[in-house]
């Protein structure tokens, strides 16, 4: 704002793990020629050197020419972003289930991002005739770095054939991408049928043995 041209040096404080640079015309500069009664537009860039936690990081830009100087206080704000991971507590995406019964399936949701995940809704895709319900179908908030466990009750139909089936669990946070995981569910026959079958065989053997014993003596 004075009547003399100035060769102005430029600098900035450097917050930890953040690199501050000053640009003019797309080039990094540390000084500029500033004619009397004129102005120039500068671009200040703040580049994180590592993954930063969400928050505000203040710094200062200085300009000096001889005994004339000024400074501007700025703030670099990291918004952060949530990142959802969907898996099982032991990492194995498989489980056994019995036809016609509710079978618990443990599901683990992990926020590996730097901001909370909000409004997470759980849904499922399952074979025809199956039913799946959740102990918690909606999660209001999952903070960064936190884990939550949900139980899904998986119920194959009464007449489901023994074998392997695929059940897909979906988790969609509000304003974020859906995460899905496929679980292999192995349907097994009820142990009651096995016990009943063994009992019938034992009974049949007993009857035959008794008949042989009685009629053999005659």
Tab-separated table of C-alpha atoms in Angstrom:
chain	number	residue	atom	x	y	z
A	1	UNK	CA	0.000	0.000	0.000
A	2	UNK	CA	3.062	2.262	-0.093
A	3	UNK	CA	4.706	4.243	-2.843
A	4	UNK	CA	7.756	1.987	-3.272
A	5	UNK	CA	8.256	-1.346	-5.024
A	6	UNK	CA	9.014	-4.183	-2.598
A	7	UNK	CA	10.907	-7.440	-2.902
A	8	UNK	CA	8.846	-9.441	-0.444
A	9	UNK	CA	10.029	-12.663	1.184
A	10	UNK	CA	7.415	-15.246	2.044
A	11	UNK	CA	7.440	-17.989	4.672
A	12	UNK	CA	5.101	-20.107	6.786
A	13	UNK	CA	5.232	-22.066	10.005
A	14	UNK	CA	5.187	-25.824	9.494
A	15	UNK	CA	2.809	-27.799	11.731
A	16	UNK	CA	3.942	-31.300	12.627
A	17	UNK	CA	3.426	-33.781	9.751
A	18	UNK	CA	2.074	-31.035	7.441
A	19	UNK	CA	3.980	-29.301	4.647
A	20	UNK	CA	2.948	-25.715	3.947
A	21	UNK	CA	3.908	-24.165	0.608
A	22	UNK	CA	3.116	-20.840	-1.092
A	23	UNK	CA	2.408	-20.593	-4.803
A	24	UNK	CA	2.188	-17.771	-7.313
A	25	UNK	CA	1.106	-18.553	-10.868
A	26	UNK	CA	1.240	-22.279	-10.121
A	27	UNK	CA	4.884	-22.175	-8.960
A	28	UNK	CA	6.273	-22.468	-5.448
A	29	UNK	CA	7.748	-19.133	-4.364
A	30	UNK	CA	9.660	-17.813	-1.377
A	31	UNK	CA	9.684	-14.187	-2.588
A	32	UNK	CA	7.814	-11.958	-5.041
A	33	UNK	CA	8.206	-8.499	-6.606
A	34	UNK	CA	5.355	-6.345	-5.365
A	35	UNK	CA	4.996	-2.999	-7.231
A	36	UNK	CA	3.831	0.084	-5.343
A	37	UNK	CA	0.075	0.303	-4.785
A	38	UNK	CA	-0.527	-3.087	-6.396
A	39	UNK	CA	-1.624	-6.511	-5.140
A	40	UNK	CA	-0.889	-10.115	-6.020
A	41	UNK	CA	-2.850	-13.242	-5.252
A	42	UNK	CA	-1.041	-16.153	-3.615
A	43	UNK	CA	-2.134	-19.733	-3.059
A	44	UNK	CA	-1.267	-21.407	0.225
A	45	UNK	CA	-1.180	-25.227	0.127
A	46	UNK	CA	-1.201	-27.522	3.134
A	47	UNK	CA	-0.276	-31.143	2.356
A	48	UNK	CA	-0.412	-33.810	5.097
A	49	UNK	CA	2.693	-36.014	5.133
A	50	UNK	CA	0.983	-38.830	7.054
A	51	UNK	CA	-2.595	-39.897	7.776
A	52	UNK	CA	-3.874	-37.260	10.188
A	53	UNK	CA	-6.648	-37.469	12.723
A	54	UNK	CA	-9.644	-35.256	12.118
A	55	UNK	CA	-9.181	-31.838	13.705
A	56	UNK	CA	-7.860	-28.296	13.221
A	57	UNK	CA	-4.174	-27.483	12.671
A	58	UNK	CA	-3.266	-23.749	12.915
A	59	UNK	CA	-0.283	-22.165	11.135
A	60	UNK	CA	0.930	-18.704	10.146
A	61	UNK	CA	2.014	-17.196	6.807
A	62	UNK	CA	4.500	-14.284	6.973
A	63	UNK	CA	5.504	-11.651	4.420
A	64	UNK	CA	8.454	-9.272	4.997
A	65	UNK	CA	10.244	-6.598	2.973
A	66	UNK	CA	13.035	-4.778	4.815
A	67	UNK	CA	11.592	-3.381	8.030
A	68	UNK	CA	7.989	-3.878	6.811
A	69	UNK	CA	6.263	-7.162	7.670
A	70	UNK	CA	2.865	-8.722	8.200
A	71	UNK	CA	1.394	-12.127	8.924
A	72	UNK	CA	-1.836	-14.069	8.494
A	73	UNK	CA	-3.094	-16.797	10.844
A	74	UNK	CA	-4.711	-19.722	9.027
A	75	UNK	CA	-6.136	-23.096	10.006
A	76	UNK	CA	-5.809	-26.384	8.156
A	77	UNK	CA	-8.848	-28.548	8.983
A	78	UNK	CA	-8.853	-32.299	8.485
A	79	UNK	CA	-12.424	-33.473	7.978
A	80	UNK	CA	-11.608	-37.182	8.149
A	81	UNK	CA	-13.482	-40.100	6.590
A	82	UNK	CA	-14.943	-43.238	8.053
A	83	UNK	CA	-14.022	-46.612	6.596
A	84	UNK	CA	-16.169	-49.644	7.369
A	85	UNK	CA	-14.913	-53.212	7.579
A	86	UNK	CA	-17.369	-56.117	7.864
A	87	UNK	CA	-16.144	-59.526	9.009
A	88	UNK	CA	-16.522	-62.223	11.681
A	89	UNK	CA	-14.900	-62.122	15.155
A	90	UNK	CA	-12.457	-64.897	14.210
A	91	UNK	CA	-12.142	-63.777	10.571
A	92	UNK	CA	-13.774	-66.948	9.241
A	93	UNK	CA	-16.764	-66.222	7.022
A	94	UNK	CA	-18.458	-69.570	7.582
A	95	UNK	CA	-20.847	-71.202	10.032
A	96	UNK	CA	-23.064	-74.244	10.580
A	97	UNK	CA	-26.853	-74.109	10.729
A	98	UNK	CA	-29.677	-76.518	11.407
A	99	UNK	CA	-32.840	-76.489	9.304
A	100	UNK	CA	-35.919	-74.971	10.901
A	101	UNK	CA	-33.951	-73.403	13.770
A	102	UNK	CA	-32.482	-69.992	14.583
A	103	UNK	CA	-28.689	-70.225	14.338
A	104	UNK	CA	-26.549	-67.343	15.718
A	105	UNK	CA	-24.016	-65.796	13.346
A	106	UNK	CA	-21.588	-63.306	14.873
A	107	UNK	CA	-20.743	-60.246	12.748
A	108	UNK	CA	-18.060	-57.662	13.520
A	109	UNK	CA	-18.185	-54.066	12.239
A	110	UNK	CA	-14.958	-52.058	12.453
A	111	UNK	CA	-14.401	-48.380	11.644
A	112	UNK	CA	-10.809	-48.186	10.399
A	113	UNK	CA	-11.180	-44.579	9.228
A	114	UNK	CA	-10.500	-41.200	10.851
A	115	UNK	CA	-14.102	-40.010	11.309
A	116	UNK	CA	-17.263	-41.522	12.813
A	117	UNK	CA	-19.640	-43.608	10.712
A	118	UNK	CA	-23.289	-42.738	11.305
A	119	UNK	CA	-26.632	-44.343	10.521
A	120	UNK	CA	-25.330	-47.830	9.660
A	121	UNK	CA	-28.138	-50.082	8.396
A	122	UNK	CA	-27.765	-53.857	8.219
A	123	UNK	CA	-29.551	-55.910	5.554
A	124	UNK	CA	-29.101	-59.385	4.087
A	125	UNK	CA	-29.473	-61.422	0.922
A	126	UNK	CA	-30.263	-65.080	1.548
A	127	UNK	CA	-31.575	-68.162	-0.331
A	128	UNK	CA	-35.297	-68.459	-0.942
A	129	UNK	CA	-37.226	-69.549	2.140
A	130	UNK	CA	-34.539	-68.478	4.591
A	131	UNK	CA	-35.012	-65.782	7.241
A	132	UNK	CA	-32.384	-63.566	8.875
A	133	UNK	CA	-32.879	-61.124	11.745
A	134	UNK	CA	-30.347	-58.909	13.517
A	135	UNK	CA	-29.901	-58.160	17.210
A	136	UNK	CA	-29.251	-54.601	16.013
A	137	UNK	CA	-30.339	-53.733	12.484
A	138	UNK	CA	-29.407	-50.033	12.824
A	139	UNK	CA	-26.349	-48.509	14.491
A	140	UNK	CA	-26.551	-44.793	15.250
A	141	UNK	CA	-22.791	-44.170	15.325
A	142	UNK	CA	-19.531	-46.104	15.151
A	143	UNK	CA	-16.591	-43.883	16.223
A	144	UNK	CA	-13.246	-44.011	14.431
A	145	UNK	CA	-11.124	-46.934	15.563
A	146	UNK	CA	-14.038	-48.631	17.329
A	147	UNK	CA	-15.601	-52.088	16.883
A	148	UNK	CA	-19.133	-53.360	17.434
A	149	UNK	CA	-20.441	-56.932	17.338
A	150	UNK	CA	-23.897	-57.834	16.057
A	151	UNK	CA	-25.612	-61.229	16.090
A	152	UNK	CA	-27.621	-62.372	13.087
A	153	UNK	CA	-30.120	-65.193	13.615
A	154	UNK	CA	-30.011	-67.369	10.500
A	155	UNK	CA	-32.948	-69.747	9.993
A	156	UNK	CA	-32.985	-72.162	7.032
A	157	UNK	CA	-36.395	-73.645	6.117
A	158	UNK	CA	-37.535	-76.911	7.707
A	159	UNK	CA	-37.017	-78.872	4.478
A	160	UNK	CA	-33.619	-77.369	3.589
A	161	UNK	CA	-31.301	-79.943	2.051
A	162	UNK	CA	-27.989	-80.477	3.804
A	163	UNK	CA	-25.131	-78.648	2.052
A	164	UNK	CA	-23.418	-75.304	1.625
A	165	UNK	CA	-25.303	-72.051	0.992
A	166	UNK	CA	-24.221	-68.411	0.652
A	167	UNK	CA	-25.667	-65.606	2.786
A	168	UNK	CA	-24.629	-62.001	2.097
A	169	UNK	CA	-24.606	-59.440	4.915
A	170	UNK	CA	-24.705	-55.761	3.895
A	171	UNK	CA	-23.856	-52.714	6.021
A	172	UNK	CA	-24.543	-49.248	4.595
A	173	UNK	CA	-23.509	-46.156	6.586
A	174	UNK	CA	-25.227	-42.840	6.000
A	175	UNK	CA	-23.339	-40.826	3.336
A	176	UNK	CA	-20.853	-43.637	2.759
A	177	UNK	CA	-20.376	-46.709	0.578
A	178	UNK	CA	-21.993	-50.046	1.354
A	179	UNK	CA	-19.786	-52.839	2.667
A	180	UNK	CA	-20.750	-56.492	2.086
A	181	UNK	CA	-19.459	-59.891	3.156
A	182	UNK	CA	-20.459	-63.357	1.950
A	183	UNK	CA	-20.813	-66.086	4.578
A	184	UNK	CA	-20.820	-69.780	3.687
A	185	UNK	CA	-23.507	-71.482	5.736
A	186	UNK	CA	-23.408	-75.272	5.972
A	187	UNK	CA	-26.831	-76.760	6.667
A	188	UNK	CA	-26.648	-79.953	8.714
A	189	UNK	CA	-29.334	-82.478	9.622
A	190	UNK	CA	-30.578	-82.422	13.196
A	191	UNK	CA	-28.770	-84.694	15.656
A	192	UNK	CA	-32.187	-85.883	16.876
A	193	UNK	CA	-32.645	-87.766	13.614
A	194	UNK	CA	-29.294	-89.466	14.124
A	195	UNK	CA	-30.087	-90.402	17.712
A	196	UNK	CA	-33.513	-91.653	16.647
A	197	UNK	CA	-31.986	-93.748	13.880
A	198	UNK	CA	-29.456	-95.310	16.242
A	199	UNK	CA	-32.257	-96.074	18.689
A	200	UNK	CA	-34.319	-97.822	16.007
A	201	UNK	CA	-31.336	-99.897	14.900
A	202	UNK	CA	-30.582	-100.896	18.487
A	203	UNK	CA	-34.223	-101.835	19.020
A	204	UNK	CA	-34.288	-103.928	15.857
A	205	UNK	CA	-31.081	-105.734	16.846
A	206	UNK	CA	-32.531	-106.400	20.285
A	207	UNK	CA	-35.742	-107.837	18.880
A	208	UNK	CA	-33.857	-110.114	16.490
A	209	UNK	CA	-31.524	-111.241	19.236
A	210	UNK	CA	-34.397	-112.002	21.577
A	211	UNK	CA	-36.195	-113.985	18.878
A	212	UNK	CA	-33.074	-116.027	18.108
A	213	UNK	CA	-32.529	-116.690	21.798
A	214	UNK	CA	-36.108	-117.840	22.464
A	215	UNK	CA	-36.724	-119.866	19.303
A	216	UNK	CA	-33.187	-121.207	19.259
A	217	UNK	CA	-33.722	-122.892	22.625
A	218	UNK	CA	-36.817	-124.648	21.292
